[in-house]
């Protein structure tokens, strides 16, 4: 796939870029290596000043940065502005908390003094997806840079302008040249970068096949990885739930970012007691969503990010329908230029169909009816993924059963799953391993060095 910005709302090619040559990659790797040897010695005070400046620039330039995102990958502009604001938040969070998260940890032993010291690892390769083209990068970069590592970004090939804007932003914030570099390369060039002895570790946010590939290569080189992969999050609704709130949140949780979010609620598992009511209201609200130009403030659903995603989503829907699923609304592309797909709701989804077991990365909701909590938990866990889960109930016993029984990296009760710099984020099963954000995230790419000084 060439490295190109193509406006998914119109199909217009905005800009194309040449992939870096081998010599250019070599230059950037050496620069990362050389920069690390100096940058690792910088103080938390120095890093904090630069990270706070990055937050300020994000705030100042948010309209322009949001517009780049919307033009490259079709996110509604309101969401794009919110995304830039969230990046400023994560910069401030780590600027204010990194030193404390990485402070020496004294542990009493027989020695005169023993403690744990956290030290940076070196250049970390970040392979990132297009769906939250700023947020995904910042939630890696802010803790990595505050810990004293340096970053090498291999962004998705359809968001090169976002990738370059982020590199530029860190440079304007005062971070030394070489501490955060964008590599405009295709996925075929990832292997040689990852195998390079100067690269210490890697993080990948993206699909399961990409995660498997990067983790296998890194495993061969004995390099640490963090993987943030796909999800097919359940959204469980029990009879005691506040149905008004549950329905409105369900629609938002499924359609945020045009339905292209790893933690979007994808499977709605609803008690038979309230199922009919939920289905009717949910379908009504999905039908009422405003599909249109993502640059318009009032647009709720923009285009899918690429023509390939549009094809994949439609094929998953059509195959599921052929296998016996029933369509309640939507189910086809919108008749206009660009990669628009109708907000879609399916029910009666047969086991073995794509809608039952695969992640659908678009505005397609899957409704399931269950008899009780046991059945709800069993169905929620009947997936290879384990990223997030949202459960709706006002019954405390039910709530505790969901918290204990759901196989996921997080459980949100009576709200939708969302990332927050203060809370760890990540999955289990085929959704990946390792954690981003909070104290857990900044400790992923550090040497946890034990120090023992004898009496
Ligand atoms: P993708 O195709 O896996 O691409 C993600 C990144 O990996 C891109 O930079 C891509 O580069 C690169 N890549 C693809 N195949 C590779 C390979 N074999 N070796 C090395 N790099 C490779 O994923 P996507 O379609 O862009 O993103 C959607 C997926 O990301 C969904 O499954 C979603 O759930 C997941 N996601 C997870 C999280 C999370 O936090 N858990 C967050 C957001 C998204 P090219 O663009 O050059 O191919």
PDB file of C-alpha atoms in Angstrom, residues 51-261:
ATOM      1  CA  UNK A  51       5.959  17.828  27.746  1.00  0.00           C
ATOM      2  CA  UNK A  52       3.916  20.727  29.128  1.00  0.00           C
ATOM      3  CA  UNK A  53       4.941  22.770  26.097  1.00  0.00           C
ATOM      4  CA  UNK A  54       3.698  19.908  23.865  1.00  0.00           C
ATOM      5  CA  UNK A  55       0.347  20.088  25.683  1.00  0.00           C
ATOM      6  CA  UNK A  56       0.180  23.842  25.103  1.00  0.00           C
ATOM      7  CA  UNK A  57       0.877  23.464  21.387  1.00  0.00           C
ATOM      8  CA  UNK A  58      -1.827  20.794  21.130  1.00  0.00           C
ATOM      9  CA  UNK A  59      -4.301  23.171  22.751  1.00  0.00           C
ATOM     10  CA  UNK A  60      -3.257  26.123  20.589  1.00  0.00           C
ATOM     11  CA  UNK A  61      -3.293  24.231  17.297  1.00  0.00           C
ATOM     12  CA  UNK A  62      -6.215  21.941  17.962  1.00  0.00           C
ATOM     13  CA  UNK A  63      -8.434  23.143  15.110  1.00  0.00           C
ATOM     14  CA  UNK A  64      -5.715  22.702  12.533  1.00  0.00           C
ATOM     15  CA  UNK A  65      -4.546  19.318  13.872  1.00  0.00           C
ATOM     16  CA  UNK A  66      -8.127  18.047  14.078  1.00  0.00           C
ATOM     17  CA  UNK A  67      -8.700  19.074  10.465  1.00  0.00           C
ATOM     18  CA  UNK A  68      -5.680  17.062   9.290  1.00  0.00           C
ATOM     19  CA  UNK A  69      -7.123  14.000  11.034  1.00  0.00           C
ATOM     20  CA  UNK A  70     -10.600  14.455   9.613  1.00  0.00           C
ATOM     21  CA  UNK A  71      -9.304  14.994   6.094  1.00  0.00           C
ATOM     22  CA  UNK A  72      -7.047  11.933   6.240  1.00  0.00           C
ATOM     23  CA  UNK A  73      -9.280   9.384   7.931  1.00  0.00           C
ATOM     24  CA  UNK A  74     -12.836  10.777   8.068  1.00  0.00           C
ATOM     25  CA  UNK A  75     -13.376  11.190  11.804  1.00  0.00           C
ATOM     26  CA  UNK A  76     -16.169  13.717  12.538  1.00  0.00           C
ATOM     27  CA  UNK A  77     -14.493  17.023  13.365  1.00  0.00           C
ATOM     28  CA  UNK A  78     -15.999  17.270  16.857  1.00  0.00           C
ATOM     29  CA  UNK A  79     -14.405  13.941  17.792  1.00  0.00           C
ATOM     30  CA  UNK A  80     -11.123  15.032  16.218  1.00  0.00           C
ATOM     31  CA  UNK A  81     -11.009  18.151  18.390  1.00  0.00           C
ATOM     32  CA  UNK A  82     -11.801  16.038  21.458  1.00  0.00           C
ATOM     33  CA  UNK A  83      -8.967  13.706  20.485  1.00  0.00           C
ATOM     34  CA  UNK A  84      -6.415  16.528  20.345  1.00  0.00           C
ATOM     35  CA  UNK A  85      -7.610  17.770  23.754  1.00  0.00           C
ATOM     36  CA  UNK A  86      -7.177  14.280  25.150  1.00  0.00           C
ATOM     37  CA  UNK A  87      -3.604  14.191  23.846  1.00  0.00           C
ATOM     38  CA  UNK A  88      -2.905  17.413  25.756  1.00  0.00           C
ATOM     39  CA  UNK A  89      -4.374  15.720  28.843  1.00  0.00           C
ATOM     40  CA  UNK A  90      -2.084  12.675  28.585  1.00  0.00           C
ATOM     41  CA  UNK A  91       0.947  14.959  28.107  1.00  0.00           C
ATOM     42  CA  UNK A  92       0.012  16.886  31.252  1.00  0.00           C
ATOM     43  CA  UNK A  93      -0.754  13.701  33.174  1.00  0.00           C
ATOM     44  CA  UNK A  94       2.707  12.246  32.548  1.00  0.00           C
ATOM     45  CA  UNK A  95       4.435  15.616  32.922  1.00  0.00           C
ATOM     46  CA  UNK A  96       2.948  15.785  36.410  1.00  0.00           C
ATOM     47  CA  UNK A  97       3.192  12.134  37.453  1.00  0.00           C
ATOM     48  CA  UNK A  98       6.129  10.462  35.681  1.00  0.00           C
ATOM     49  CA  UNK A  99       8.686  11.302  38.339  1.00  0.00           C
ATOM     50  CA  UNK A 100       6.533   9.813  41.063  1.00  0.00           C
ATOM     51  CA  UNK A 101       5.678   6.706  38.978  1.00  0.00           C
ATOM     52  CA  UNK A 102       9.391   6.101  38.379  1.00  0.00           C
ATOM     53  CA  UNK A 103      10.770   7.089  41.770  1.00  0.00           C
ATOM     54  CA  UNK A 104      13.140   4.599  43.416  1.00  0.00           C
ATOM     55  CA  UNK A 105      11.152   2.018  45.355  1.00  0.00           C
ATOM     56  CA  UNK A 106      12.816   1.073  48.629  1.00  0.00           C
ATOM     57  CA  UNK A 107      12.288  -2.522  49.781  1.00  0.00           C
ATOM     58  CA  UNK A 108      13.458  -3.719  53.204  1.00  0.00           C
ATOM     59  CA  UNK A 109      15.735  -6.809  53.029  1.00  0.00           C
ATOM     60  CA  UNK A 110      18.828  -8.060  54.911  1.00  0.00           C
ATOM     61  CA  UNK A 111      20.988  -5.625  52.937  1.00  0.00           C
ATOM     62  CA  UNK A 112      21.948  -2.185  54.213  1.00  0.00           C
ATOM     63  CA  UNK A 113      19.792  -0.740  51.483  1.00  0.00           C
ATOM     64  CA  UNK A 114      17.847  -2.352  48.672  1.00  0.00           C
ATOM     65  CA  UNK A 115      15.612  -0.691  46.159  1.00  0.00           C
ATOM     66  CA  UNK A 116      14.220  -0.794  42.659  1.00  0.00           C
ATOM     67  CA  UNK A 117      15.398   1.752  40.142  1.00  0.00           C
ATOM     68  CA  UNK A 118      13.558   2.375  36.847  1.00  0.00           C
ATOM     69  CA  UNK A 119      15.729   3.170  33.849  1.00  0.00           C
ATOM     70  CA  UNK A 120      14.832   3.797  30.208  1.00  0.00           C
ATOM     71  CA  UNK A 121      15.445   1.053  27.658  1.00  0.00           C
ATOM     72  CA  UNK A 122      16.341   2.999  24.505  1.00  0.00           C
ATOM     73  CA  UNK A 123      14.675   3.634  21.156  1.00  0.00           C
ATOM     74  CA  UNK A 124      11.181   2.100  21.115  1.00  0.00           C
ATOM     75  CA  UNK A 125       9.438   1.366  17.807  1.00  0.00           C
ATOM     76  CA  UNK A 126       5.733   2.259  17.831  1.00  0.00           C
ATOM     77  CA  UNK A 127       3.633   0.703  15.058  1.00  0.00           C
ATOM     78  CA  UNK A 128       0.354   2.594  15.153  1.00  0.00           C
ATOM     79  CA  UNK A 129      -3.115   2.503  13.559  1.00  0.00           C
ATOM     80  CA  UNK A 130      -5.061   5.204  11.756  1.00  0.00           C
ATOM     81  CA  UNK A 131      -8.281   5.130  13.790  1.00  0.00           C
ATOM     82  CA  UNK A 132      -7.167   7.484  16.569  1.00  0.00           C
ATOM     83  CA  UNK A 133      -4.140   8.808  14.715  1.00  0.00           C
ATOM     84  CA  UNK A 134      -3.130  11.277  17.428  1.00  0.00           C
ATOM     85  CA  UNK A 135      -4.361   9.644  20.621  1.00  0.00           C
ATOM     86  CA  UNK A 136      -2.782   6.236  19.964  1.00  0.00           C
ATOM     87  CA  UNK A 137       0.580   7.876  19.349  1.00  0.00           C
ATOM     88  CA  UNK A 138       0.468  10.240  22.310  1.00  0.00           C
ATOM     89  CA  UNK A 139      -0.491   7.576  24.778  1.00  0.00           C
ATOM     90  CA  UNK A 140       2.694   5.780  23.764  1.00  0.00           C
ATOM     91  CA  UNK A 141       4.892   8.839  23.327  1.00  0.00           C
ATOM     92  CA  UNK A 142       4.084  10.808  26.498  1.00  0.00           C
ATOM     93  CA  UNK A 143       5.115   8.071  28.962  1.00  0.00           C
ATOM     94  CA  UNK A 144       7.977   6.824  26.755  1.00  0.00           C
ATOM     95  CA  UNK A 145       9.579  10.261  26.492  1.00  0.00           C
ATOM     96  CA  UNK A 146       8.978  11.080  30.154  1.00  0.00           C
ATOM     97  CA  UNK A 147      10.707   7.807  31.095  1.00  0.00           C
ATOM     98  CA  UNK A 148      13.763   8.838  29.061  1.00  0.00           C
ATOM     99  CA  UNK A 149      13.215   6.575  26.063  1.00  0.00           C
ATOM    100  CA  UNK A 150      13.179   7.872  22.502  1.00  0.00           C
ATOM    101  CA  UNK A 151      10.433   7.053  19.989  1.00  0.00           C
ATOM    102  CA  UNK A 152      10.382   5.823  16.392  1.00  0.00           C
ATOM    103  CA  UNK A 153       6.887   6.051  14.911  1.00  0.00           C
ATOM    104  CA  UNK A 154       5.780   3.805  12.067  1.00  0.00           C
ATOM    105  CA  UNK A 155       2.281   5.150  11.558  1.00  0.00           C
ATOM    106  CA  UNK A 156      -0.423   3.589   9.359  1.00  0.00           C
ATOM    107  CA  UNK A 157       0.218   4.290   5.686  1.00  0.00           C
ATOM    108  CA  UNK A 158      -3.031   6.269   5.247  1.00  0.00           C
ATOM    109  CA  UNK A 159      -2.223   8.940   7.879  1.00  0.00           C
ATOM    110  CA  UNK A 160       1.246  10.259   6.907  1.00  0.00           C
ATOM    111  CA  UNK A 161       0.289  13.896   7.489  1.00  0.00           C
ATOM    112  CA  UNK A 162      -0.773  13.105  11.056  1.00  0.00           C
ATOM    113  CA  UNK A 163       2.518  11.276  11.574  1.00  0.00           C
ATOM    114  CA  UNK A 164       4.566  14.232  10.342  1.00  0.00           C
ATOM    115  CA  UNK A 165       2.491  16.732  12.338  1.00  0.00           C
ATOM    116  CA  UNK A 166       3.207  14.798  15.543  1.00  0.00           C
ATOM    117  CA  UNK A 167       6.957  14.680  14.857  1.00  0.00           C
ATOM    118  CA  UNK A 168       6.891  18.413  14.189  1.00  0.00           C
ATOM    119  CA  UNK A 169       4.947  19.062  17.385  1.00  0.00           C
ATOM    120  CA  UNK A 170       7.479  17.318  19.637  1.00  0.00           C
ATOM    121  CA  UNK A 171      10.275  19.181  17.929  1.00  0.00           C
ATOM    122  CA  UNK A 172       8.518  22.530  18.491  1.00  0.00           C
ATOM    123  CA  UNK A 173       7.996  21.583  22.127  1.00  0.00           C
ATOM    124  CA  UNK A 174      11.783  21.479  22.503  1.00  0.00           C
ATOM    125  CA  UNK A 175      12.440  17.739  22.516  1.00  0.00           C
ATOM    126  CA  UNK A 176      15.865  17.090  20.955  1.00  0.00           C
ATOM    127  CA  UNK A 177      16.024  16.110  17.309  1.00  0.00           C
ATOM    128  CA  UNK A 178      16.074  12.329  17.288  1.00  0.00           C
ATOM    129  CA  UNK A 179      13.980  11.842  20.420  1.00  0.00           C
ATOM    130  CA  UNK A 180      10.796  11.385  18.408  1.00  0.00           C
ATOM    131  CA  UNK A 181      11.040  10.542  14.716  1.00  0.00           C
ATOM    132  CA  UNK A 182       8.480   9.472  12.161  1.00  0.00           C
ATOM    133  CA  UNK A 183       9.536   6.736   9.769  1.00  0.00           C
ATOM    134  CA  UNK A 184       7.492   6.926   6.586  1.00  0.00           C
ATOM    135  CA  UNK A 185       7.734   3.236   5.738  1.00  0.00           C
ATOM    136  CA  UNK A 186       5.345   0.488   4.714  1.00  0.00           C
ATOM    137  CA  UNK A 187       4.657  -2.494   6.956  1.00  0.00           C
ATOM    138  CA  UNK A 188       7.119  -4.574   4.889  1.00  0.00           C
ATOM    139  CA  UNK A 189       9.979  -2.465   6.282  1.00  0.00           C
ATOM    140  CA  UNK A 190       9.019  -3.021   9.935  1.00  0.00           C
ATOM    141  CA  UNK A 191      10.929  -6.289  10.273  1.00  0.00           C
ATOM    142  CA  UNK A 192      14.378  -4.889   9.499  1.00  0.00           C
ATOM    143  CA  UNK A 193      13.843  -1.906  11.820  1.00  0.00           C
ATOM    144  CA  UNK A 194      12.659  -4.163  14.619  1.00  0.00           C
ATOM    145  CA  UNK A 195      15.617  -6.519  14.186  1.00  0.00           C
ATOM    146  CA  UNK A 196      18.096  -3.637  14.296  1.00  0.00           C
ATOM    147  CA  UNK A 197      20.262  -3.887  17.426  1.00  0.00           C
ATOM    148  CA  UNK A 198      19.696  -0.179  18.178  1.00  0.00           C
ATOM    149  CA  UNK A 199      15.944  -0.687  18.630  1.00  0.00           C
ATOM    150  CA  UNK A 200      15.249  -1.835  22.179  1.00  0.00           C
ATOM    151  CA  UNK A 201      11.548  -2.696  22.172  1.00  0.00           C
ATOM    152  CA  UNK A 202       8.280  -2.294  20.277  1.00  0.00           C
ATOM    153  CA  UNK A 203       4.659  -1.477  20.843  1.00  0.00           C
ATOM    154  CA  UNK A 204       1.950  -2.185  18.286  1.00  0.00           C
ATOM    155  CA  UNK A 205      -1.649  -1.060  18.229  1.00  0.00           C
ATOM    156  CA  UNK A 206      -3.566  -2.628  15.394  1.00  0.00           C
ATOM    157  CA  UNK A 207      -4.982  -5.857  14.083  1.00  0.00           C
ATOM    158  CA  UNK A 208      -4.327  -9.363  15.350  1.00  0.00           C
ATOM    159  CA  UNK A 209      -2.278 -10.481  12.296  1.00  0.00           C
ATOM    160  CA  UNK A 210      -0.029  -7.410  12.553  1.00  0.00           C
ATOM    161  CA  UNK A 211       0.406  -8.070  16.289  1.00  0.00           C
ATOM    162  CA  UNK A 212       1.314 -11.705  15.746  1.00  0.00           C
ATOM    163  CA  UNK A 213       3.879 -10.781  13.137  1.00  0.00           C
ATOM    164  CA  UNK A 214       5.587  -8.047  15.153  1.00  0.00           C
ATOM    165  CA  UNK A 215       5.551 -10.109  18.359  1.00  0.00           C
ATOM    166  CA  UNK A 216       7.067 -13.119  16.554  1.00  0.00           C
ATOM    167  CA  UNK A 217       9.915 -11.038  15.153  1.00  0.00           C
ATOM    168  CA  UNK A 218      10.501  -9.276  18.469  1.00  0.00           C
ATOM    169  CA  UNK A 219      10.388 -12.645  20.244  1.00  0.00           C
ATOM    170  CA  UNK A 220      13.112 -13.923  17.932  1.00  0.00           C
ATOM    171  CA  UNK A 221      15.223 -10.931  18.895  1.00  0.00           C
ATOM    172  CA  UNK A 222      14.251 -11.170  22.598  1.00  0.00           C
ATOM    173  CA  UNK A 223      12.808  -7.687  22.638  1.00  0.00           C
ATOM    174  CA  UNK A 224       9.967  -6.582  24.858  1.00  0.00           C
ATOM    175  CA  UNK A 225       6.610  -5.843  23.190  1.00  0.00           C
ATOM    176  CA  UNK A 226       3.258  -4.403  24.159  1.00  0.00           C
ATOM    177  CA  UNK A 227       0.312  -5.351  21.942  1.00  0.00           C
ATOM    178  CA  UNK A 228      -2.993  -3.472  21.798  1.00  0.00           C
ATOM    179  CA  UNK A 229      -5.088  -5.417  19.320  1.00  0.00           C
ATOM    180  CA  UNK A 230      -8.702  -5.800  18.301  1.00  0.00           C
ATOM    181  CA  UNK A 231     -11.807  -6.288  20.350  1.00  0.00           C
ATOM    182  CA  UNK A 232     -15.407  -7.390  20.116  1.00  0.00           C
ATOM    183  CA  UNK A 233     -16.579  -5.783  23.317  1.00  0.00           C
ATOM    184  CA  UNK A 234     -19.867  -6.870  24.877  1.00  0.00           C
ATOM    185  CA  UNK A 235     -22.432  -4.372  26.169  1.00  0.00           C
ATOM    186  CA  UNK A 236     -24.715  -6.208  28.605  1.00  0.00           C
ATOM    187  CA  UNK A 237     -28.119  -4.913  29.604  1.00  0.00           C
ATOM    188  CA  UNK A 238     -30.044  -6.427  32.513  1.00  0.00           C
ATOM    189  CA  UNK A 239     -33.688  -5.768  33.517  1.00  0.00           C
ATOM    190  CA  UNK A 240     -32.745  -3.398  36.366  1.00  0.00           C
ATOM    191  CA  UNK A 241     -30.718  -1.114  34.056  1.00  0.00           C
ATOM    192  CA  UNK A 242     -31.744   2.451  33.351  1.00  0.00           C
ATOM    193  CA  UNK A 243     -32.904   1.712  29.804  1.00  0.00           C
ATOM    194  CA  UNK A 244     -32.969   5.317  28.587  1.00  0.00           C
ATOM    195  CA  UNK A 245     -29.335   5.791  29.480  1.00  0.00           C
ATOM    196  CA  UNK A 246     -28.357   2.314  28.315  1.00  0.00           C
ATOM    197  CA  UNK A 247     -29.837   2.799  24.832  1.00  0.00           C
ATOM    198  CA  UNK A 248     -28.403   6.274  24.274  1.00  0.00           C
ATOM    199  CA  UNK A 249     -24.979   5.157  25.492  1.00  0.00           C
ATOM    200  CA  UNK A 250     -25.168   1.962  23.425  1.00  0.00           C
ATOM    201  CA  UNK A 251     -25.646   3.955  20.212  1.00  0.00           C
ATOM    202  CA  UNK A 252     -22.738   6.223  21.066  1.00  0.00           C
ATOM    203  CA  UNK A 253     -20.528   3.322  22.143  1.00  0.00           C
ATOM    204  CA  UNK A 254     -21.115   1.535  18.831  1.00  0.00           C
ATOM    205  CA  UNK A 255     -20.809   4.486  16.470  1.00  0.00           C
ATOM    206  CA  UNK A 256     -18.058   6.615  17.993  1.00  0.00           C
ATOM    207  CA  UNK A 257     -15.324   7.268  15.402  1.00  0.00           C
ATOM    208  CA  UNK A 258     -17.658   5.953  12.669  1.00  0.00           C
ATOM    209  CA  UNK A 259     -17.692   2.582  14.447  1.00  0.00           C
ATOM    210  CA  UNK A 260     -13.933   2.152  14.097  1.00  0.00           C
ATOM    211  CA  UNK A 261     -12.776   1.887  17.675  1.00  0.00           C
TER     212      UNK A 261
END
